[in-house]
Short mmCIF file of C-alpha atoms and ligand atoms in Angstrom, two decimals:
data_model
loop_
_atom_site.label_atom_id
_atom_site.label_comp_id
_atom_site.label_asym_id
_atom_site.label_seq_id
_atom_site.Cartn_x
_atom_site.Cartn_y
_atom_site.Cartn_z
CA MET A 1188 -106.41 55.39 -1.06
CA ALA A 1189 -105.27 57.41 -4.07
CA PRO A 1190 -103.38 55.37 -6.66
CA ARG A 1191 -99.61 55.61 -6.27
CA ILE A 1192 -97.29 57.20 -8.74
CA GLU A 1193 -94.67 54.60 -9.66
CA LYS A 1194 -91.13 55.68 -10.54
CA LEU A 1195 -88.29 54.20 -12.57
CA LEU A 1196 -85.40 52.41 -10.89
CA ILE A 1197 -82.09 53.63 -12.28
CA ASP A 1198 -78.76 53.03 -10.55
CA GLY A 1199 -80.49 52.11 -7.29
CA GLN A 1200 -82.52 55.33 -7.20
CA TRP A 1201 -86.27 55.72 -7.73
CA THR A 1202 -86.62 58.56 -10.19
CA GLU A 1203 -89.33 60.24 -12.24
CA ALA A 1204 -89.23 59.96 -16.00
CA SER A 1205 -87.23 62.75 -17.60
CA GLY A 1206 -90.30 63.95 -19.51
CA GLY A 1207 -92.32 63.99 -16.27
CA GLU A 1208 -95.09 61.91 -17.88
CA THR A 1209 -96.99 58.91 -16.59
CA PHE A 1210 -99.53 56.44 -17.93
CA GLU A 1211 -102.25 54.46 -16.19
CA THR A 1212 -102.49 50.82 -15.33
CA ILE A 1213 -105.89 49.35 -14.56
CA ASN A 1214 -107.52 46.29 -13.06
CA PRO A 1215 -108.99 44.32 -15.98
CA ALA A 1216 -111.65 42.76 -13.75
CA ASP A 1217 -113.43 46.08 -13.19
CA GLY A 1218 -111.56 48.76 -15.12
CA SER A 1219 -110.50 50.58 -11.94
CA LEU A 1220 -107.29 52.62 -11.85
CA LEU A 1221 -104.46 50.89 -9.98
CA ALA A 1222 -101.52 53.25 -10.40
CA HIS A 1223 -99.80 55.90 -12.49
CA ILE A 1224 -96.60 54.56 -14.02
CA ALA A 1225 -93.60 56.66 -15.04
CA ARG A 1226 -93.21 56.79 -18.81
CA ALA A 1227 -89.50 56.37 -19.53
CA THR A 1228 -87.99 58.26 -22.44
CA ALA A 1229 -84.98 57.35 -24.56
CA GLN A 1230 -82.96 59.60 -22.25
CA ASP A 1231 -84.00 57.53 -19.22
CA VAL A 1232 -83.03 54.36 -21.04
CA ASP A 1233 -79.64 55.95 -21.74
CA ARG A 1234 -79.12 56.61 -18.04
CA ALA A 1235 -80.20 53.09 -17.12
CA VAL A 1236 -77.83 51.53 -19.64
CA ALA A 1237 -74.97 53.73 -18.41
CA ALA A 1238 -75.67 52.63 -14.83
CA ALA A 1239 -75.80 48.97 -15.88
CA ARG A 1240 -72.49 49.40 -17.76
CA ALA A 1241 -70.77 51.04 -14.81
CA ALA A 1242 -72.04 48.35 -12.44
CA PHE A 1243 -70.83 45.64 -14.81
CA GLU A 1244 -67.37 47.08 -15.46
CA GLN A 1245 -66.28 48.61 -12.17
CA GLY A 1246 -68.91 48.52 -9.43
CA PRO A 1247 -68.83 46.14 -6.44
CA TRP A 1248 -70.83 43.69 -8.58
CA SER A 1249 -67.81 43.15 -10.84
CA ARG A 1250 -66.03 41.66 -7.81
CA PHE A 1251 -68.84 39.32 -6.71
CA SER A 1252 -67.66 35.72 -6.70
CA PRO A 1253 -69.89 32.86 -7.87
CA ALA A 1254 -70.49 32.10 -4.19
CA ASP A 1255 -71.57 35.72 -3.59
CA ARG A 1256 -73.96 35.56 -6.53
CA GLN A 1257 -75.39 32.29 -5.30
CA ALA A 1258 -75.98 33.74 -1.82
CA LEU A 1259 -77.67 36.79 -3.34
CA LEU A 1260 -80.03 34.65 -5.42
CA MET A 1261 -80.86 32.57 -2.35
CA ARG A 1262 -81.68 35.74 -0.38
CA LEU A 1263 -83.89 37.00 -3.20
CA ALA A 1264 -85.69 33.64 -3.28
CA ASP A 1265 -86.28 33.83 0.47
CA LEU A 1266 -87.69 37.35 0.20
CA LEU A 1267 -89.98 36.35 -2.65
CA GLU A 1268 -91.19 33.45 -0.54
CA ARG A 1269 -91.79 35.82 2.38
CA ASP A 1270 -93.85 38.16 0.16
CA ALA A 1271 -95.47 35.44 -1.96
CA GLU A 1272 -99.05 36.38 -1.20
CA HIS A 1273 -98.41 40.04 -1.93
CA PHE A 1274 -96.92 39.22 -5.34
CA ALA A 1275 -99.68 36.78 -6.21
CA ARG A 1276 -102.32 39.43 -5.47
CA LEU A 1277 -100.44 42.07 -7.42
CA ASP A 1278 -100.31 39.99 -10.62
CA THR A 1279 -103.97 39.05 -10.19
CA LEU A 1280 -104.96 42.69 -9.72
CA GLU A 1281 -103.03 44.00 -12.67
CA MET A 1282 -103.45 41.33 -15.33
CA GLY A 1283 -106.42 39.33 -14.09
CA SER A 1284 -105.00 35.85 -13.69
CA PRO A 1285 -106.80 33.84 -10.96
CA ILE A 1286 -105.19 33.95 -7.54
CA ARG A 1287 -104.83 30.16 -7.45
CA HIS A 1288 -102.77 30.43 -10.62
CA THR A 1289 -100.62 33.36 -9.47
CA ARG A 1290 -99.94 31.70 -6.09
CA GLY A 1291 -98.70 28.63 -7.93
CA SER A 1292 -96.54 30.81 -10.15
CA VAL A 1293 -94.83 32.55 -7.25
CA ALA A 1294 -94.00 29.23 -5.61
CA MET A 1295 -92.47 28.03 -8.86
CA LEU A 1296 -90.47 31.25 -9.22
CA VAL A 1297 -88.99 30.88 -5.74
CA ASP A 1298 -87.82 27.43 -6.80
CA LEU A 1299 -86.51 28.84 -10.09
CA LEU A 1300 -84.35 31.42 -8.29
CA ARG A 1301 -82.90 28.65 -6.11
CA TYR A 1302 -82.18 26.62 -9.23
CA PHE A 1303 -80.29 29.55 -10.78
CA ALA A 1304 -78.42 29.99 -7.49
CA GLY A 1305 -77.13 26.44 -7.92
CA ILE A 1306 -76.05 27.02 -11.52
CA ALA A 1307 -74.12 30.13 -10.45
CA ARG A 1308 -71.62 27.82 -8.73
CA SER A 1309 -71.13 25.35 -11.55
CA ILE A 1310 -70.06 27.28 -14.63
CA GLU A 1311 -67.04 25.56 -16.15
CA GLY A 1312 -64.67 26.05 -19.05
CA THR A 1313 -62.60 23.34 -20.74
CA THR A 1314 -58.98 22.32 -21.19
CA ASN A 1315 -58.44 21.67 -24.88
CA ALA A 1316 -55.85 19.66 -26.77
CA PRO A 1317 -54.12 21.47 -29.65
CA SER A 1318 -52.02 19.24 -31.95
CA ASP A 1319 -48.87 21.14 -31.04
CA PRO A 1320 -47.81 19.58 -27.72
CA GLY A 1321 -46.02 22.79 -26.78
CA LEU A 1322 -49.30 24.64 -26.55
CA PHE A 1323 -51.67 24.75 -23.62
CA ALA A 1324 -55.20 25.91 -24.47
CA CYS A 1325 -58.28 26.38 -22.34
CA THR A 1326 -61.60 28.16 -22.47
CA VAL A 1327 -63.06 30.46 -19.84
CA LYS A 1328 -66.62 31.76 -19.69
CA GLU A 1329 -67.16 35.46 -19.21
CA PRO A 1330 -70.49 37.22 -18.63
CA VAL A 1331 -71.77 38.81 -21.83
CA GLY A 1332 -72.30 42.22 -20.19
CA VAL A 1333 -75.27 44.58 -20.12
CA CYS A 1334 -78.53 42.78 -20.85
CA GLY A 1335 -81.83 44.33 -21.85
CA ALA A 1336 -85.10 42.49 -21.28
CA ILE A 1337 -88.41 43.42 -22.89
CA ILE A 1338 -91.30 41.44 -21.49
CA PRO A 1339 -95.03 40.95 -22.08
CA TRP A 1340 -98.01 41.29 -19.78
CA ASN A 1341 -99.24 37.72 -19.58
CA GLY A 1342 -97.03 36.81 -16.60
CA PRO A 1343 -95.32 39.97 -15.40
CA LEU A 1344 -93.65 38.57 -12.29
CA TRP A 1345 -92.86 35.36 -14.10
CA ALA A 1346 -91.13 37.05 -17.00
CA SER A 1347 -89.22 39.43 -14.70
CA VAL A 1348 -87.82 36.64 -12.54
CA LEU A 1349 -87.05 34.55 -15.61
CA LYS A 1350 -84.97 37.39 -17.07
CA LEU A 1351 -83.34 38.50 -13.81
CA GLY A 1352 -82.31 35.07 -12.48
CA PRO A 1353 -79.74 34.16 -15.16
CA VAL A 1354 -78.41 37.73 -15.20
CA LEU A 1355 -77.61 37.51 -11.49
CA ALA A 1356 -76.30 33.94 -11.80
CA SER A 1357 -73.88 34.94 -14.58
CA GLY A 1358 -72.64 38.31 -13.32
CA CYS A 1359 -74.30 40.37 -16.06
CA THR A 1360 -76.42 43.47 -15.39
CA LEU A 1361 -79.97 44.21 -16.51
CA VAL A 1362 -82.25 46.94 -17.81
CA LEU A 1363 -85.82 45.63 -17.77
CA LYS A 1364 -88.67 47.16 -19.78
CA PRO A 1365 -92.00 45.79 -18.49
CA ALA A 1366 -95.14 45.71 -20.63
CA GLU A 1367 -97.43 48.75 -20.63
CA ASP A 1368 -100.28 46.72 -19.12
CA ALA A 1369 -98.34 45.15 -16.26
CA SER A 1370 -95.53 47.10 -14.58
CA LEU A 1371 -96.33 46.63 -10.89
CA ALA A 1372 -94.84 43.22 -10.15
CA PRO A 1373 -91.56 44.03 -11.95
CA LEU A 1374 -91.28 47.24 -9.88
CA ARG A 1375 -91.92 45.41 -6.60
CA LEU A 1376 -89.41 42.75 -7.62
CA ALA A 1377 -86.86 45.53 -8.07
CA GLU A 1378 -87.60 46.72 -4.53
CA LEU A 1379 -87.03 43.20 -3.29
CA ALA A 1380 -83.77 42.95 -5.22
CA LEU A 1381 -82.49 46.09 -3.47
CA GLU A 1382 -83.49 44.60 -0.12
CA ALA A 1383 -81.68 41.38 -1.00
CA GLY A 1384 -78.49 43.39 -1.60
CA VAL A 1385 -78.34 43.60 -5.38
CA PRO A 1386 -75.85 46.47 -5.88
CA ASP A 1387 -76.96 49.73 -7.49
CA GLY A 1388 -77.10 49.63 -11.27
CA VAL A 1389 -77.23 45.84 -11.51
CA PHE A 1390 -81.01 45.77 -11.96
CA ASN A 1391 -82.73 48.80 -13.52
CA VAL A 1392 -86.41 49.06 -14.44
CA VAL A 1393 -87.61 51.46 -17.12
CA THR A 1394 -91.40 51.32 -17.39
CA GLY A 1395 -92.93 52.78 -20.50
CA PHE A 1396 -94.08 52.25 -24.05
CA GLY A 1397 -92.73 49.69 -26.48
CA THR A 1398 -92.18 52.13 -29.30
CA GLU A 1399 -90.40 54.55 -26.96
CA ALA A 1400 -88.51 52.96 -24.03
CA GLY A 1401 -88.61 49.49 -25.63
CA ALA A 1402 -87.27 50.66 -28.98
CA ALA A 1403 -84.58 52.77 -27.27
CA LEU A 1404 -83.38 49.73 -25.35
CA ALA A 1405 -83.50 47.43 -28.39
CA THR A 1406 -81.31 49.77 -30.46
CA HIS A 1407 -78.99 50.97 -27.68
CA PRO A 1408 -75.31 50.50 -28.60
CA GLY A 1409 -74.45 50.00 -24.92
CA VAL A 1410 -76.58 46.87 -24.61
CA ASP A 1411 -74.87 43.54 -25.36
CA LYS A 1412 -77.83 41.18 -25.28
CA ILE A 1413 -81.61 41.46 -25.52
CA ALA A 1414 -84.02 38.89 -24.18
CA PHE A 1415 -87.46 39.49 -25.63
CA THR A 1416 -90.78 37.75 -25.08
CA GLY A 1417 -93.81 38.87 -27.08
CA SER A 1418 -95.26 38.95 -30.57
CA VAL A 1419 -93.51 37.84 -33.77
CA GLU A 1420 -93.88 41.31 -35.31
CA THR A 1421 -92.15 43.01 -32.40
CA GLY A 1422 -89.56 40.21 -32.36
CA GLN A 1423 -88.72 41.05 -35.96
CA GLN A 1424 -88.28 44.70 -35.02
CA ILE A 1425 -85.98 43.68 -32.18
CA ILE A 1426 -83.85 41.68 -34.62
CA ARG A 1427 -83.55 44.67 -36.95
CA ALA A 1428 -82.78 46.98 -34.03
CA SER A 1429 -80.01 44.64 -32.87
CA ALA A 1430 -78.01 45.02 -36.08
CA GLY A 1431 -76.25 48.27 -35.09
CA ASN A 1432 -73.97 46.58 -32.56
CA LEU A 1433 -74.79 42.94 -33.37
CA LYS A 1434 -76.50 42.23 -30.06
CA ARG A 1435 -76.93 38.70 -28.91
CA LEU A 1436 -80.65 37.86 -28.90
CA SER A 1437 -82.96 35.44 -27.26
CA LEU A 1438 -86.54 35.56 -28.51
CA GLU A 1439 -89.67 33.83 -27.26
CA LEU A 1440 -92.43 34.66 -29.69
CA GLY A 1441 -95.50 32.61 -29.04
CA GLY A 1442 -97.17 29.96 -31.11
CA LYS A 1443 -100.14 28.05 -32.35
CA SER A 1444 -99.31 24.80 -30.69
CA PRO A 1445 -100.90 21.49 -31.72
CA ASN A 1446 -102.29 19.14 -29.09
CA ILE A 1447 -102.86 15.74 -30.73
CA VAL A 1448 -105.22 13.12 -29.31
CA PHE A 1449 -105.21 9.57 -30.66
CA ALA A 1450 -108.20 7.31 -30.07
CA ASP A 1451 -106.00 4.91 -28.04
CA ALA A 1452 -105.21 7.59 -25.43
CA ASN A 1453 -106.56 7.93 -21.91
CA LEU A 1454 -109.33 10.18 -23.22
CA GLU A 1455 -110.53 11.32 -19.82
CA ALA A 1456 -107.10 12.63 -18.86
CA ALA A 1457 -106.62 14.07 -22.35
CA ALA A 1458 -109.89 16.02 -22.19
CA GLN A 1459 -109.09 17.52 -18.79
CA ALA A 1460 -105.62 18.47 -19.96
CA ALA A 1461 -106.86 19.89 -23.27
CA VAL A 1462 -108.96 22.38 -21.31
CA GLY A 1463 -105.99 23.49 -19.21
CA ALA A 1464 -103.74 23.57 -22.28
CA ALA A 1465 -106.01 25.98 -24.12
CA PHE A 1466 -107.68 28.03 -21.40
CA ALA A 1467 -105.23 28.48 -18.51
CA ASN A 1468 -104.63 32.19 -17.94
CA SER A 1469 -107.62 32.73 -20.25
CA GLY A 1470 -105.55 31.49 -23.17
CA GLN A 1471 -102.91 34.20 -22.70
CA VAL A 1472 -100.08 31.68 -22.70
CA CYS A 1473 -97.40 31.48 -25.39
CA SER A 1474 -97.46 27.68 -25.51
CA ALA A 1475 -101.24 27.30 -25.27
CA GLY A 1476 -102.47 24.18 -27.07
CA THR A 1477 -104.90 25.93 -29.39
CA ARG A 1478 -105.11 23.45 -32.25
CA LEU A 1479 -106.67 20.32 -30.82
CA PHE A 1480 -106.29 17.51 -33.36
CA VAL A 1481 -108.49 14.52 -32.48
CA GLU A 1482 -108.60 11.18 -34.30
CA ARG A 1483 -111.80 11.21 -36.31
CA PRO A 1484 -113.75 8.33 -34.70
CA VAL A 1485 -113.63 10.03 -31.29
CA HIS A 1486 -113.54 13.67 -32.45
CA ARG A 1487 -117.17 14.71 -31.94
CA ALA A 1488 -117.57 13.09 -28.54
CA PHE A 1489 -114.18 14.38 -27.40
CA ALA A 1490 -114.92 17.95 -28.51
CA ALA A 1491 -118.25 17.79 -26.68
CA GLU A 1492 -116.53 16.58 -23.50
CA VAL A 1493 -113.93 19.35 -23.70
CA ALA A 1494 -116.71 21.92 -24.18
CA ARG A 1495 -118.61 20.47 -21.21
CA ILE A 1496 -115.55 20.80 -18.92
CA ALA A 1497 -114.84 24.28 -20.27
CA ALA A 1498 -118.40 25.46 -19.73
CA ASP A 1499 -118.15 24.43 -16.07
CA LEU A 1500 -115.18 26.72 -15.40
CA LYS A 1501 -115.97 29.61 -13.12
CA ILE A 1502 -115.22 32.95 -14.72
CA GLY A 1503 -114.83 36.06 -12.64
CA ASP A 1504 -112.59 38.37 -10.66
CA GLY A 1505 -109.27 36.62 -10.19
CA LEU A 1506 -109.14 37.60 -6.52
CA ASP A 1507 -112.03 35.21 -5.79
CA PRO A 1508 -110.35 31.93 -4.81
CA GLN A 1509 -113.12 30.01 -6.62
CA THR A 1510 -112.31 31.65 -9.97
CA ASP A 1511 -110.90 29.38 -12.67
CA LEU A 1512 -110.59 32.00 -15.43
CA GLY A 1513 -110.12 35.72 -14.96
CA PRO A 1514 -110.56 38.54 -17.45
CA LEU A 1515 -108.35 39.22 -20.44
CA VAL A 1516 -105.65 41.75 -19.70
CA SER A 1517 -107.11 44.77 -21.50
CA ALA A 1518 -109.88 46.17 -23.65
CA ARG A 1519 -107.43 45.94 -26.55
CA GLN A 1520 -106.91 42.21 -26.01
CA LEU A 1521 -110.66 41.65 -25.63
CA SER A 1522 -111.28 43.36 -28.93
CA ARG A 1523 -108.55 41.29 -30.65
CA VAL A 1524 -110.06 38.08 -29.34
CA SER A 1525 -113.60 39.14 -30.27
CA THR A 1526 -112.49 39.91 -33.82
CA HIS A 1527 -110.92 36.45 -34.14
CA MET A 1528 -114.18 34.95 -32.87
CA GLU A 1529 -116.28 36.80 -35.43
CA ASP A 1530 -113.90 35.74 -38.22
CA ALA A 1531 -114.09 32.09 -37.13
CA LEU A 1532 -117.89 32.13 -37.20
CA ALA A 1533 -117.91 33.90 -40.55
CA GLU A 1534 -115.58 31.21 -41.91
CA GLY A 1535 -118.01 28.47 -40.87
CA ALA A 1536 -116.90 27.33 -37.43
CA GLN A 1537 -119.43 26.58 -34.68
CA ALA A 1538 -118.93 27.27 -30.98
CA LEU A 1539 -119.83 24.37 -28.67
CA SER A 1540 -119.19 26.62 -25.69
CA GLY A 1541 -118.62 30.34 -25.22
CA GLY A 1542 -118.46 32.37 -28.41
CA ALA A 1543 -118.93 35.99 -27.31
CA ARG A 1544 -117.82 38.44 -24.65
CA LEU A 1545 -119.58 37.97 -21.30
CA SER A 1546 -121.95 40.68 -20.18
CA GLY A 1547 -124.00 41.38 -17.08
CA ALA A 1548 -123.39 42.98 -13.71
CA ASP A 1549 -120.28 40.95 -12.83
CA TYR A 1550 -118.71 41.38 -16.24
CA ASP A 1551 -119.59 44.70 -17.87
CA GLN A 1552 -116.79 46.74 -16.30
CA GLY A 1553 -114.14 44.12 -17.07
CA PHE A 1554 -112.82 42.25 -20.11
CA PHE A 1555 -114.30 38.77 -19.79
CA PHE A 1556 -114.39 36.22 -22.59
CA PRO A 1557 -115.59 32.65 -21.93
CA PRO A 1558 -113.71 29.49 -22.91
CA THR A 1559 -114.76 28.71 -26.46
CA VAL A 1560 -114.53 25.33 -28.17
CA LEU A 1561 -114.86 25.36 -31.96
CA VAL A 1562 -115.95 22.54 -34.23
CA ASP A 1563 -116.31 22.63 -38.00
CA ALA A 1564 -113.05 24.53 -38.09
CA HIS A 1565 -110.40 23.92 -40.74
CA ASP A 1566 -106.65 24.46 -41.03
CA GLU A 1567 -106.85 27.49 -43.30
CA MET A 1568 -109.08 29.59 -41.05
CA ARG A 1569 -107.49 32.68 -39.59
CA ALA A 1570 -108.42 31.56 -36.06
CA VAL A 1571 -106.54 28.30 -36.69
CA ARG A 1572 -103.46 29.88 -38.27
CA GLU A 1573 -102.87 32.93 -36.09
CA GLU A 1574 -102.05 33.22 -32.42
CA ILE A 1575 -105.18 34.57 -30.70
CA PHE A 1576 -103.92 34.85 -27.13
CA GLY A 1577 -107.39 34.34 -25.74
CA PRO A 1578 -109.62 31.41 -24.75
CA ILE A 1579 -110.50 30.06 -28.19
CA LEU A 1580 -109.74 26.42 -29.01
CA ALA A 1581 -110.20 24.87 -32.46
CA THR A 1582 -110.87 21.12 -32.58
CA LEU A 1583 -109.79 19.47 -35.83
CA PRO A 1584 -110.43 15.82 -36.80
CA PHE A 1585 -107.65 13.76 -38.42
CA ASP A 1586 -107.44 10.28 -40.02
CA SER A 1587 -103.81 9.14 -39.84
CA GLU A 1588 -100.57 9.68 -37.98
CA HIS A 1589 -98.80 10.71 -41.15
CA GLU A 1590 -101.48 13.28 -41.95
CA VAL A 1591 -101.63 14.81 -38.48
CA ILE A 1592 -97.84 15.26 -38.32
CA ALA A 1593 -97.90 17.20 -41.58
CA ARG A 1594 -100.84 19.35 -40.48
CA ALA A 1595 -99.41 19.98 -37.01
CA ASN A 1596 -96.16 21.18 -38.58
CA ALA A 1597 -97.84 23.32 -41.25
CA THR A 1598 -97.48 26.55 -39.29
CA GLN A 1599 -94.92 29.32 -39.01
CA PHE A 1600 -94.69 28.55 -35.28
CA GLY A 1601 -92.90 25.81 -33.33
CA LEU A 1602 -93.13 26.33 -29.59
CA GLY A 1603 -94.92 23.39 -27.95
CA ALA A 1604 -96.80 20.27 -29.01
CA GLY A 1605 -98.86 17.71 -27.11
CA VAL A 1606 -99.35 14.04 -27.96
CA TRP A 1607 -101.86 11.73 -26.28
CA THR A 1608 -101.46 8.02 -26.99
CA SER A 1609 -100.93 4.72 -25.19
CA SER A 1610 -98.48 3.52 -27.87
CA VAL A 1611 -94.84 3.88 -26.84
CA GLY A 1612 -93.69 3.66 -30.43
CA ARG A 1613 -96.04 6.39 -31.55
CA ALA A 1614 -95.00 8.59 -28.65
CA HIS A 1615 -91.40 8.35 -29.82
CA ARG A 1616 -92.25 8.80 -33.50
CA LEU A 1617 -94.24 11.96 -32.89
CA SER A 1618 -91.75 13.42 -30.42
CA ARG A 1619 -89.20 13.31 -33.20
CA ALA A 1620 -91.45 14.36 -36.07
CA LEU A 1621 -93.07 17.41 -34.50
CA LYS A 1622 -91.23 20.65 -35.16
CA ALA A 1623 -91.38 22.30 -31.75
CA GLY A 1624 -89.11 23.36 -28.91
CA SER A 1625 -91.01 21.13 -26.45
CA VAL A 1626 -93.11 18.01 -26.95
CA TRP A 1627 -95.29 16.83 -24.08
CA VAL A 1628 -96.48 13.23 -24.22
CA ASN A 1629 -99.56 12.43 -22.13
CA CYS A 1630 -99.23 15.80 -20.44
CA TYR A 1631 -99.21 19.41 -21.57
CA ASN A 1632 -97.37 22.62 -20.73
CA ARG A 1633 -95.22 21.16 -17.98
CA ILE A 1634 -92.39 23.45 -16.95
CA ASP A 1635 -89.56 22.95 -14.53
CA PRO A 1636 -86.50 25.04 -13.68
CA ALA A 1637 -84.25 22.20 -14.85
CA VAL A 1638 -85.82 21.67 -18.29
CA PRO A 1639 -85.08 24.06 -21.18
CA SER A 1640 -87.95 25.72 -23.01
CA GLY A 1641 -88.03 27.74 -26.21
CA GLY A 1642 -89.07 27.77 -29.81
CA VAL A 1643 -88.10 26.84 -33.34
CA LYS A 1644 -89.10 28.67 -36.54
CA ALA A 1645 -91.06 31.88 -35.84
CA SER A 1646 -91.52 30.90 -32.18
CA GLY A 1647 -88.05 32.17 -31.49
CA GLN A 1648 -84.48 31.30 -30.65
CA GLY A 1649 -82.54 30.57 -27.50
CA ARG A 1650 -83.70 28.58 -24.50
CA GLU A 1651 -84.98 29.60 -21.10
CA TYR A 1652 -84.87 27.48 -17.91
CA GLY A 1653 -82.24 24.83 -17.46
CA ARG A 1654 -78.47 25.22 -17.50
CA GLN A 1655 -78.60 26.40 -21.12
CA HIS A 1656 -80.47 29.54 -20.06
CA VAL A 1657 -77.62 30.70 -17.84
CA GLU A 1658 -74.98 29.56 -20.36
CA GLU A 1659 -76.49 31.94 -22.94
CA HIS A 1660 -75.39 34.81 -20.68
CA PHE A 1661 -71.72 33.90 -21.12
CA GLN A 1662 -69.29 34.15 -23.96
CA LEU A 1663 -66.40 31.83 -24.47
CA LYS A 1664 -62.82 33.08 -24.44
CA SER A 1665 -60.01 30.82 -25.61
CA VAL A 1666 -56.67 31.27 -23.87
CA TRP A 1667 -53.42 29.96 -25.48
CA ILE A 1668 -50.11 29.58 -23.71
CA ASP A 1669 -46.96 28.61 -25.57
CA THR A 1670 -45.11 26.58 -22.97
CA ALA A 1671 -41.87 26.74 -24.99
CA VAL A 1672 -41.39 30.43 -24.26
P1 NAI B 358 -95.81 43.08 -28.13
O1 NAI B 358 -94.89 42.07 -28.69
O2 NAI B 358 -96.05 44.30 -28.93
O3 NAI B 358 -95.29 43.54 -26.68
C1 NAI B 358 -94.36 42.84 -25.90
C2 NAI B 358 -93.35 43.81 -25.30
O4 NAI B 358 -92.64 44.45 -26.35
C3 NAI B 358 -93.97 44.94 -24.48
O5 NAI B 358 -93.14 45.23 -23.38
C4 NAI B 358 -93.95 46.10 -25.46
O6 NAI B 358 -93.93 47.36 -24.81
C5 NAI B 358 -92.67 45.86 -26.19
N1 NAI B 358 -92.57 46.48 -27.51
C6 NAI B 358 -93.58 46.74 -28.39
N2 NAI B 358 -93.09 47.31 -29.51
C7 NAI B 358 -91.75 47.41 -29.35
C8 NAI B 358 -90.68 47.90 -30.17
N3 NAI B 358 -90.90 48.42 -31.38
N4 NAI B 358 -89.42 47.83 -29.69
C9 NAI B 358 -89.18 47.29 -28.48
N5 NAI B 358 -90.14 46.84 -27.66
C10 NAI B 358 -91.41 46.88 -28.09
O7 NAI B 358 -97.18 42.33 -27.79
P2 NAI B 358 -98.62 42.92 -27.42
O8 NAI B 358 -98.97 44.04 -28.35
O9 NAI B 358 -98.70 43.17 -25.99
O10 NAI B 358 -99.53 41.66 -27.79
C11 NAI B 358 -99.83 41.36 -29.14
C12 NAI B 358 -99.88 39.89 -29.41
O11 NAI B 358 -98.58 39.35 -29.23
C13 NAI B 358 -100.75 39.07 -28.48
O12 NAI B 358 -102.09 39.07 -28.88
C14 NAI B 358 -100.11 37.72 -28.60
O13 NAI B 358 -100.57 37.07 -29.75
C15 NAI B 358 -98.64 38.03 -28.76
N6 NAI B 358 -97.92 37.92 -27.49
C16 NAI B 358 -97.16 36.81 -27.26
C17 NAI B 358 -96.53 36.65 -26.03
C18 NAI B 358 -95.72 35.46 -25.71
O14 NAI B 358 -95.63 35.07 -24.55
N7 NAI B 358 -95.02 34.88 -26.66
C19 NAI B 358 -96.69 37.63 -24.96
C20 NAI B 358 -97.46 38.78 -25.33
C21 NAI B 358 -98.05 38.89 -26.55
MG1 MG B 359 -103.67 46.26 -16.29
#
């Protein structure tokens, strides 16, 4: 079957890009062509923003009640559940993640949509108490307006649902710009949204390049809020681009998260979890635990155990249900990761497992890199300071609690942090001392619709999941009534 040509969704209509151009998306497991994707221009972004504005201000959507929005989100969740297998396969095909992983993701996203459906019904203002007894004052929450979302490739369906859910719950509208490497799931989600009854213009998808469609959306004066997930450098550009009309921003910008193992921990559980923390999705996870601090007396043995578990993982085409780790998303990402690996070796690190791109019949056409556990690493190495976004884990010995807190915090990032200990007091001390948006004690990378997630420092601002996520799509209006008049 010839690869499809995918169009943009603007105002409920599937349309070609105004410049008539497309780009290719490929399967990273074998390099095969999956589809041609419409390459949106600034003009297309303009049309999408205009449609989102019209839908927000005067379309049928502007008259949807909270109950209507809840029902819509519930329908969308049901449809996603109906098509779960299709969506899981699509993400696996386009970005390589193992099917077991993508199936789990879709199930979680169905639950997430139902969570947002609940929040849609429980947005409340306040009645306030001015000192003048003749005054009545209250606050009401109003949707912020037209939202833009710019998302990465490491979880295309995930990021799309995470941006769309709160928009629908709050009564805002959305223009979504998927990542160049992973447009298919966002486009199918848009199809599903139309089937669920999302009115025209409420959800628009403009596929295309970051520097073209992405930049046009980030600067657009008709956009009230941008939600961005991706690299720090692009995040900084989004901040600059927002200045023209002072857009509200939420930014999720990755990290270099510490995972800290004390000798008193359940070391077996910690070793298993350390592997998942660093290597799930082949390390292409914003909150990956990539700096594994281990108390010195157990460091060598622990690193060896982590490497042993990692070396047992089955690497291959994500569509194989036995696969634990799929390919990296693209040749570009493989080359980034390989460069980091070469730097780490040149700076004196040793690889206990992995260490170079996989080759051979099953691997040559794709972008496979094995899980790599480093020893003899140190805090100043580039591979320990910078986000790699690939399956490379640095193990780092430490001697005291005080020291490891300082080293864990000595980074520009602050997304997640893991702590493994059997001491309740230490668990509390570290949870407070670590500068991160989330701290996981005796677990790692847990997420739940009800629990907020986000970063501090260069890892970003704003929170996703939880009530707070939806609240960020509202602005507060204060209403005063002089009862003496
Ligand atoms: P990126 O930050 O450049 O891309 C993310 C999104 O931003 C894509 O949709 C892209 O088209 C868009 N974009 C790029 N330039 C833009 C601009 N000037 N204006 C508006 N939108 C723009 O990330 P990329 O190049 O895909 O990956 C580079 C590195 O970023 C990775 O190796 C990883 O370290 C990090 N990253 C972090 C993610 C996270 O979840 N926090 C996700 C993806 C990447
Ligand atoms: Mg691809």
